[in-house]
Coordinates of C-alpha atoms and ligand atoms in Angstrom, one line a residue:
N1 CA 94.5 84.9 76.0
R2 CA 95.1 88.5 75.1
R3 CA 98.3 89.9 73.6
I4 CA 99.4 93.2 72.2
V5 CA 101.3 93.3 68.9
L6 CA 103.1 96.1 67.1
A7 CA 100.6 97.3 64.4
S8 CA 102.7 100.2 62.8
R9 CA 105.8 102.2 63.5
P10 CA 105.5 105.7 65.0
N11 CA 106.7 108.9 63.4
G12 CA 107.7 110.9 66.5
A13 CA 105.7 110.3 69.7
P14 CA 103.9 106.9 69.5
V15 CA 100.1 106.9 69.2
K16 CA 97.7 104.2 70.3
E17 CA 97.2 103.0 66.7
N18 CA 100.7 101.7 66.7
W19 CA 99.6 98.7 68.8
K20 CA 96.8 96.2 68.4
L21 CA 95.2 94.0 71.1
E22 CA 94.5 90.5 69.8
E23 CA 92.7 87.5 71.3
V24 CA 94.4 84.1 70.6
P25 CA 93.8 80.6 72.1
K26 CA 95.6 80.0 75.4
P27 CA 98.8 78.1 74.7
Q28 CA 99.3 74.6 75.9
P29 CA 102.6 73.4 77.4
K30 CA 104.3 70.4 75.9
Q31 CA 106.5 67.9 77.8
G32 CA 109.3 69.8 79.5
E33 CA 107.5 73.1 79.3
V34 CA 105.5 75.4 81.7
L35 CA 102.5 77.6 81.2
L36 CA 103.1 81.1 82.7
R37 CA 100.4 83.6 83.7
T38 CA 101.6 87.2 83.6
I39 CA 101.4 89.2 86.8
Y40 CA 103.6 92.3 86.3
I41 CA 105.2 93.8 83.2
S42 CA 107.9 96.4 83.4
L43 CA 107.6 99.4 81.1
D44 CA 110.9 101.0 80.2
P45 CA 112.0 103.9 78.0
Y46 CA 114.1 101.6 75.7
L47 CA 110.8 100.1 74.4
R48 CA 110.4 103.2 72.3
G49 CA 113.6 102.2 70.5
R50 CA 112.1 98.7 69.7
M51 CA 109.4 100.4 67.7
T52 CA 111.8 101.9 65.2
E53 CA 113.8 100.1 62.5
G54 CA 117.5 100.6 62.3
P55 CA 120.6 99.4 64.0
S56 CA 120.6 99.6 67.8
Y57 CA 121.7 97.7 70.9
V58 CA 118.4 95.8 70.9
E59 CA 116.6 94.5 67.8
C60 CA 113.4 96.2 66.7
I61 CA 110.1 94.4 66.9
N62 CA 108.5 93.3 63.6
I63 CA 105.0 94.5 62.7
G64 CA 102.6 91.8 63.9
E65 CA 105.0 90.6 66.6
V66 CA 104.1 90.6 70.3
F67 CA 105.4 93.8 71.8
G68 CA 107.7 93.9 74.8
G69 CA 111.1 94.0 76.4
K70 CA 114.2 92.0 76.0
I71 CA 115.4 90.9 79.4
A72 CA 114.1 90.6 83.0
E73 CA 110.9 92.2 82.0
S74 CA 108.0 90.4 83.7
V75 CA 106.9 88.4 86.8
Y76 CA 104.8 85.3 86.1
V77 CA 103.2 82.6 88.2
V78 CA 103.6 79.0 87.0
E79 CA 100.1 77.9 86.1
Q80 CA 100.8 74.4 84.6
S81 CA 104.0 72.5 84.7
N82 CA 105.4 69.6 82.6
N83 CA 108.9 70.4 83.8
P84 CA 110.2 68.8 87.0
N85 CA 112.2 72.0 87.9
F86 CA 109.1 74.1 88.3
K87 CA 106.1 73.7 90.6
V88 CA 102.6 75.1 90.0
G89 CA 102.3 78.4 91.9
E90 CA 106.0 79.3 91.8
L91 CA 106.9 82.9 90.9
V92 CA 109.4 83.4 88.1
E93 CA 111.0 86.3 86.1
G94 CA 111.3 86.2 82.3
S95 CA 110.6 88.2 79.1
F96 CA 107.7 87.1 76.9
G97 CA 106.2 90.4 76.0
W98 CA 102.8 92.0 76.5
Q99 CA 100.5 89.0 76.8
D100 CA 98.4 87.2 79.4
Y101 CA 100.1 83.8 79.0
A102 CA 103.4 82.4 77.8
I103 CA 105.1 79.1 77.4
S104 CA 108.7 78.4 78.5
D105 CA 111.0 75.4 78.6
G106 CA 112.4 76.9 81.8
K107 CA 115.9 77.8 80.5
D108 CA 115.1 81.5 80.3
L109 CA 113.4 81.8 83.7
I110 CA 114.8 83.0 87.0
K111 CA 113.0 81.8 90.1
L112 CA 112.0 84.6 92.5
D113 CA 113.4 84.1 96.0
G114 CA 114.4 86.3 99.0
P115 CA 112.6 89.5 99.5
E116 CA 111.1 89.4 96.0
L117 CA 108.7 86.7 97.2
N118 CA 107.1 89.1 99.6
D119 CA 107.0 92.0 97.1
P120 CA 107.4 90.4 93.7
V121 CA 107.2 93.7 91.8
K122 CA 110.6 94.6 93.2
A123 CA 112.1 91.9 91.0
I124 CA 111.6 94.1 87.9
G125 CA 112.3 97.4 89.6
A126 CA 114.7 98.1 92.5
L127 CA 116.1 94.5 92.3
G128 CA 115.7 94.3 88.6
M129 CA 117.1 95.8 85.4
P130 CA 116.5 99.5 86.5
G131 CA 118.2 98.9 89.9
F132 CA 121.1 97.2 88.3
T133 CA 121.5 100.0 85.8
A134 CA 121.6 102.6 88.6
Y135 CA 124.1 100.6 90.5
Y136 CA 126.4 99.8 87.6
G137 CA 126.4 103.2 86.0
F138 CA 126.8 105.1 89.2
N139 CA 129.5 102.9 90.7
E140 CA 131.5 101.7 87.7
I141 CA 131.5 104.8 85.6
G142 CA 130.6 107.4 88.2
Q143 CA 133.4 106.3 90.6
P144 CA 131.9 108.3 93.4
K145 CA 133.9 109.7 96.3
K146 CA 132.6 111.1 99.6
G147 CA 131.8 114.8 99.5
E148 CA 131.5 115.0 95.7
T149 CA 128.6 116.8 94.1
V150 CA 126.3 114.5 92.1
V151 CA 123.5 115.6 89.8
V152 CA 120.9 113.1 88.6
A153 CA 118.2 113.7 86.0
A154 CA 114.8 112.0 86.0
A155 CA 115.4 112.0 89.7
T156 CA 112.3 110.3 91.0
G157 CA 112.2 107.6 88.3
A158 CA 113.2 104.0 88.6
V159 CA 116.9 104.6 87.8
G160 CA 117.3 108.2 89.1
S161 CA 115.7 107.6 92.5
L162 CA 118.2 104.8 93.3
V163 CA 121.2 106.7 91.9
G164 CA 120.5 109.6 94.3
Q165 CA 120.1 107.2 97.2
F166 CA 123.3 105.3 96.3
A167 CA 125.0 108.7 96.2
K168 CA 123.7 109.8 99.6
A169 CA 124.9 106.5 101.0
K170 CA 128.4 107.3 99.7
G171 CA 128.4 110.7 101.4
C172 CA 127.9 112.8 98.3
Y173 CA 125.9 116.0 98.0
V174 CA 123.0 115.2 95.7
V175 CA 121.0 117.5 93.5
G176 CA 118.1 115.9 91.5
I177 CA 116.3 117.3 88.5
A178 CA 112.7 116.4 88.0
G179 CA 109.5 117.6 86.4
G180 CA 107.1 119.4 88.7
D181 CA 106.7 120.4 92.4
E182 CA 105.3 117.1 93.6
K183 CA 108.3 115.1 92.2
C184 CA 110.8 117.6 93.5
K185 CA 109.3 117.6 97.0
Y186 CA 109.3 113.8 97.1
A187 CA 113.0 113.7 96.0
V188 CA 114.0 115.8 99.0
E189 CA 111.5 114.7 101.7
K190 CA 111.3 111.0 100.9
L191 CA 114.5 110.1 98.9
G192 CA 116.7 112.3 101.0
F193 CA 118.3 114.3 98.2
D194 CA 119.8 117.6 99.3
K195 CA 118.0 119.6 96.6
C196 CA 115.8 118.9 93.6
L197 CA 115.2 121.3 90.7
D198 CA 112.1 121.5 88.5
H199 CA 113.2 121.5 84.9
K200 CA 109.8 122.7 83.8
K201 CA 110.0 126.0 85.8
G202 CA 112.4 128.9 85.9
D203 CA 115.9 129.2 84.5
L204 CA 117.4 125.7 85.1
K205 CA 120.9 126.9 84.3
Q206 CA 120.8 129.5 87.0
L207 CA 119.0 127.2 89.5
L208 CA 121.6 124.6 89.0
K209 CA 124.5 127.1 89.3
D210 CA 123.1 128.2 92.7
A211 CA 122.5 124.6 93.8
C212 CA 126.0 123.4 92.9
P213 CA 128.4 126.1 94.2
K214 CA 131.4 123.6 93.9
G215 CA 130.5 122.6 90.4
I216 CA 129.5 119.0 89.4
D217 CA 131.6 115.9 89.9
I218 CA 129.2 113.3 88.6
Y219 CA 126.3 113.9 86.3
Y220 CA 124.2 110.8 85.9
E221 CA 122.6 111.4 82.5
N222 CA 119.1 110.0 81.9
V223 CA 117.6 112.9 79.9
G224 CA 119.8 114.9 77.5
G225 CA 118.7 118.0 75.6
K226 CA 118.1 121.1 77.6
V227 CA 118.9 119.5 80.9
F228 CA 122.4 118.6 79.7
E229 CA 122.9 122.1 78.4
A230 CA 122.3 123.4 81.9
V231 CA 124.7 120.8 83.4
F232 CA 127.5 121.0 80.9
P233 CA 129.1 124.3 81.9
L234 CA 129.2 123.3 85.5
L235 CA 131.1 120.0 85.0
N236 CA 134.3 120.0 87.0
V237 CA 137.8 119.0 85.9
M238 CA 138.0 115.1 86.1
S239 CA 134.2 114.9 86.4
R240 CA 132.3 111.7 85.2
V241 CA 129.2 111.4 83.2
P242 CA 127.6 108.0 83.0
L243 CA 125.5 108.3 79.9
C244 CA 122.6 106.1 80.8
G245 CA 119.7 107.5 78.7
L246 CA 118.5 110.4 76.6
I247 CA 114.8 110.2 77.1
S248 CA 114.1 113.8 75.9
L249 CA 115.4 112.6 72.4
Y250 CA 113.6 109.3 72.0
N251 CA 110.6 110.7 70.2
A252 CA 112.6 113.2 68.1
T253 CA 112.2 112.9 64.3
S254 CA 115.2 115.1 63.6
L255 CA 118.1 115.9 65.9
Q256 CA 118.9 119.6 66.1
N257 CA 122.0 121.1 67.6
G258 CA 121.3 123.0 70.8
E259 CA 123.7 125.5 72.3
I260 CA 126.5 123.0 72.6
N261 CA 128.3 122.5 69.3
L262 CA 130.4 119.4 68.7
P263 CA 133.9 121.1 68.7
G264 CA 132.9 123.0 71.8
F265 CA 131.8 119.8 73.4
Q266 CA 135.0 118.0 72.5
I267 CA 137.4 120.7 73.6
T268 CA 135.7 120.9 76.9
L269 CA 135.9 117.1 77.4
L270 CA 139.6 117.3 76.6
K271 CA 140.5 120.4 78.7
K272 CA 138.5 119.3 81.7
R273 CA 139.5 115.6 81.3
I274 CA 135.8 114.6 81.6
R275 CA 134.9 110.9 81.4
Y276 CA 131.7 110.9 79.3
E277 CA 130.8 107.2 78.8
G278 CA 127.7 105.6 77.3
F279 CA 126.7 102.1 78.6
I280 CA 124.0 99.6 78.0
I281 CA 123.2 97.4 81.0
F282 CA 122.6 94.3 78.8
D283 CA 126.4 94.2 78.1
H284 CA 127.0 93.7 81.8
W285 CA 124.4 91.2 82.6
S286 CA 126.8 88.7 84.0
G287 CA 127.0 90.9 87.1
Y288 CA 123.2 90.8 87.7
D289 CA 123.1 88.1 90.3
K290 CA 125.9 89.6 92.3
F291 CA 124.0 93.0 92.3
K292 CA 120.8 91.3 93.4
K293 CA 122.5 89.5 96.3
E294 CA 124.2 92.7 97.5
T295 CA 121.2 94.9 97.2
R296 CA 118.6 92.5 98.5
D297 CA 119.4 93.0 102.2
L298 CA 119.4 96.8 101.8
V299 CA 115.9 96.6 100.2
K300 CA 114.7 94.2 102.8
K301 CA 116.0 96.4 105.7
G302 CA 114.1 99.3 104.1
S303 CA 117.4 101.2 103.5
F304 CA 116.1 102.4 100.1
V305 CA 112.9 104.1 99.2
F306 CA 111.5 102.8 95.9
K307 CA 108.2 103.8 94.5
E308 CA 106.2 101.9 91.8
D309 CA 103.6 103.4 89.6
I310 CA 101.4 100.5 89.0
V311 CA 98.8 100.7 86.1
K312 CA 96.2 97.9 86.1
G313 CA 95.2 96.1 82.9
L314 CA 97.2 94.8 80.0
E315 CA 95.1 96.9 77.6
N316 CA 96.5 100.0 79.3
A317 CA 100.1 99.3 78.5
P318 CA 100.3 101.4 75.3
S319 CA 98.9 104.5 76.9
A320 CA 101.2 104.0 79.9
L321 CA 104.2 103.8 77.7
M322 CA 103.2 106.9 75.8
G323 CA 102.9 108.6 79.2
L324 CA 106.3 107.5 80.4
L325 CA 107.9 109.3 77.4
E326 CA 106.2 112.5 78.5
G327 CA 107.0 112.2 82.3
K328 CA 103.5 111.2 83.4
N329 CA 104.8 108.3 85.5
F330 CA 105.7 108.9 89.1
G331 CA 108.1 106.0 90.1
K332 CA 108.9 102.7 88.3
L333 CA 106.2 102.1 85.7
V334 CA 104.6 98.7 85.9
I335 CA 101.6 97.1 84.3
Q336 CA 99.7 94.7 86.6
V337 CA 98.1 92.1 84.4
G338 CA 96.8 89.7 87.0
D339 CA 96.8 88.8 90.7
I340 CA 99.1 86.2 92.2
Ligands
NDP401 P1 111.8 106.9 84.7 O1 111.0 106.0 85.7 O2 112.8 107.8 85.1 O3 110.7 107.6 83.7 C1 111.1 108.4 82.7 C2 111.2 109.9 83.2 O4 112.0 110.6 82.3 C3 109.9 110.6 83.3 O5 109.1 110.3 84.4 C4 110.3 112.0 83.2 O6 110.6 112.5 84.6 C5 111.6 112.0 82.5 N1 111.4 112.6 81.1 C6 110.6 112.2 80.1 N2 110.7 113.0 79.1 C7 111.5 114.0 79.4 C8 111.9 115.2 78.8 N3 111.6 115.5 77.6 N4 112.8 116.0 79.5 C9 113.2 115.7 80.7 N5 112.8 114.6 81.4 C10 111.9 113.8 80.8 O7 112.5 105.9 83.6 P2 113.7 104.9 84.0 O8 114.2 105.1 85.3 O9 113.3 103.5 83.6 O10 114.8 105.3 82.9 C11 115.6 106.5 83.1 C12 116.6 106.6 82.0 O11 117.5 105.5 82.1 C13 116.0 106.6 80.6 O12 116.7 107.5 79.8 C14 116.3 105.2 80.1 O13 116.4 105.1 78.7 C15 117.6 104.9 80.8 N6 118.0 103.5 81.0 C16 119.1 103.1 80.4 C17 119.6 101.8 80.6 C18 120.9 101.5 80.0 O14 121.2 100.3 80.0 N7 121.7 102.4 79.6 C19 118.7 100.8 81.3 C20 117.5 101.4 81.9 C21 117.2 102.7 81.7 P3 110.3 114.0 85.0 O15 108.8 114.1 85.0 O16 111.0 114.1 86.3 O17 111.0 114.9 84.0

């Protein structure tokens, strides 16, 4: 039984020495418990935050503790069962970190059913935490209306790719921002965005101005930094900014002011009556089942395109997470630990 623990805390971008792979005996389930074998683990940007000490919306991981996520993180197969509610071979969703095996009393498990049974990786992607994040932030904070201009950053990723497709389904004009030609081409040709701009090439401010002649009504923020600086002057009166993530800042050791200063930012929010609202999906978890039921049929019908970037091998989780923070993933990043 292998597991990956946090070995040290990063200063800036994480390095592979921040984690350690350990071999420990395979755990044995007691009465009322099940033994779970890990199939898929979701890798998400907020895991970077769990490496650093300090107050946050999710507690940091202690040195020596098994590394991993907090909620709806992994898909497991029940390998042994001493609990009448679970049968051997059943697929479940839970969060026990980066390891081959885990023990559960069943209370913290969700059984997979519906379309997830045919494509279990969707349970931690389009129909999991990232899908729910896209759905909640875009609809509840974005309050989209037909014909509005929507800009979404990290446009081909787990959250961004769905935001753009939800926006197209609402009849919005959608401009994505992504890193590189291949991702931009994919956003337009496969995801159906109207345009997608490469933040690594050219003058993003000018490109965005040209792409959004009517200004921006909703900016779904996943990135921050230079991308937000390009977006900010184009925000319309009464525009909405669901502040979902700021991935360009997660490895920063000091935060420097860019072109937007705080008084200038505040006065613009006021004058333009902009709704700029941070949210963390864990606070809204009671709506997760409703989201799943509503979105399932659409996923089953193939109404949404959702791409996974599956990396095989538990031992590759640290390098894959480091890559995610640099934009090396193309689609929802998942570690495949075993076969069903
Ligand atoms: P993605 O699958 O979108 O992967 C992250 C992407 O971010 C990269 O592929 C890269 O895309 C982009 N990126 C990385 N570094 C930079 C940078 N310096 N500048 C610009 N872009 C960068 O991840 P997710 O869909 O899982 O997450 C997207 C965002 O949503 C993150 O900020 C995350 O923290 C946030 N989030 C927030 C939640 C909440 O509850 N508020 C819940 C879930 C996610 P590219 O190559 O195109 O630049």
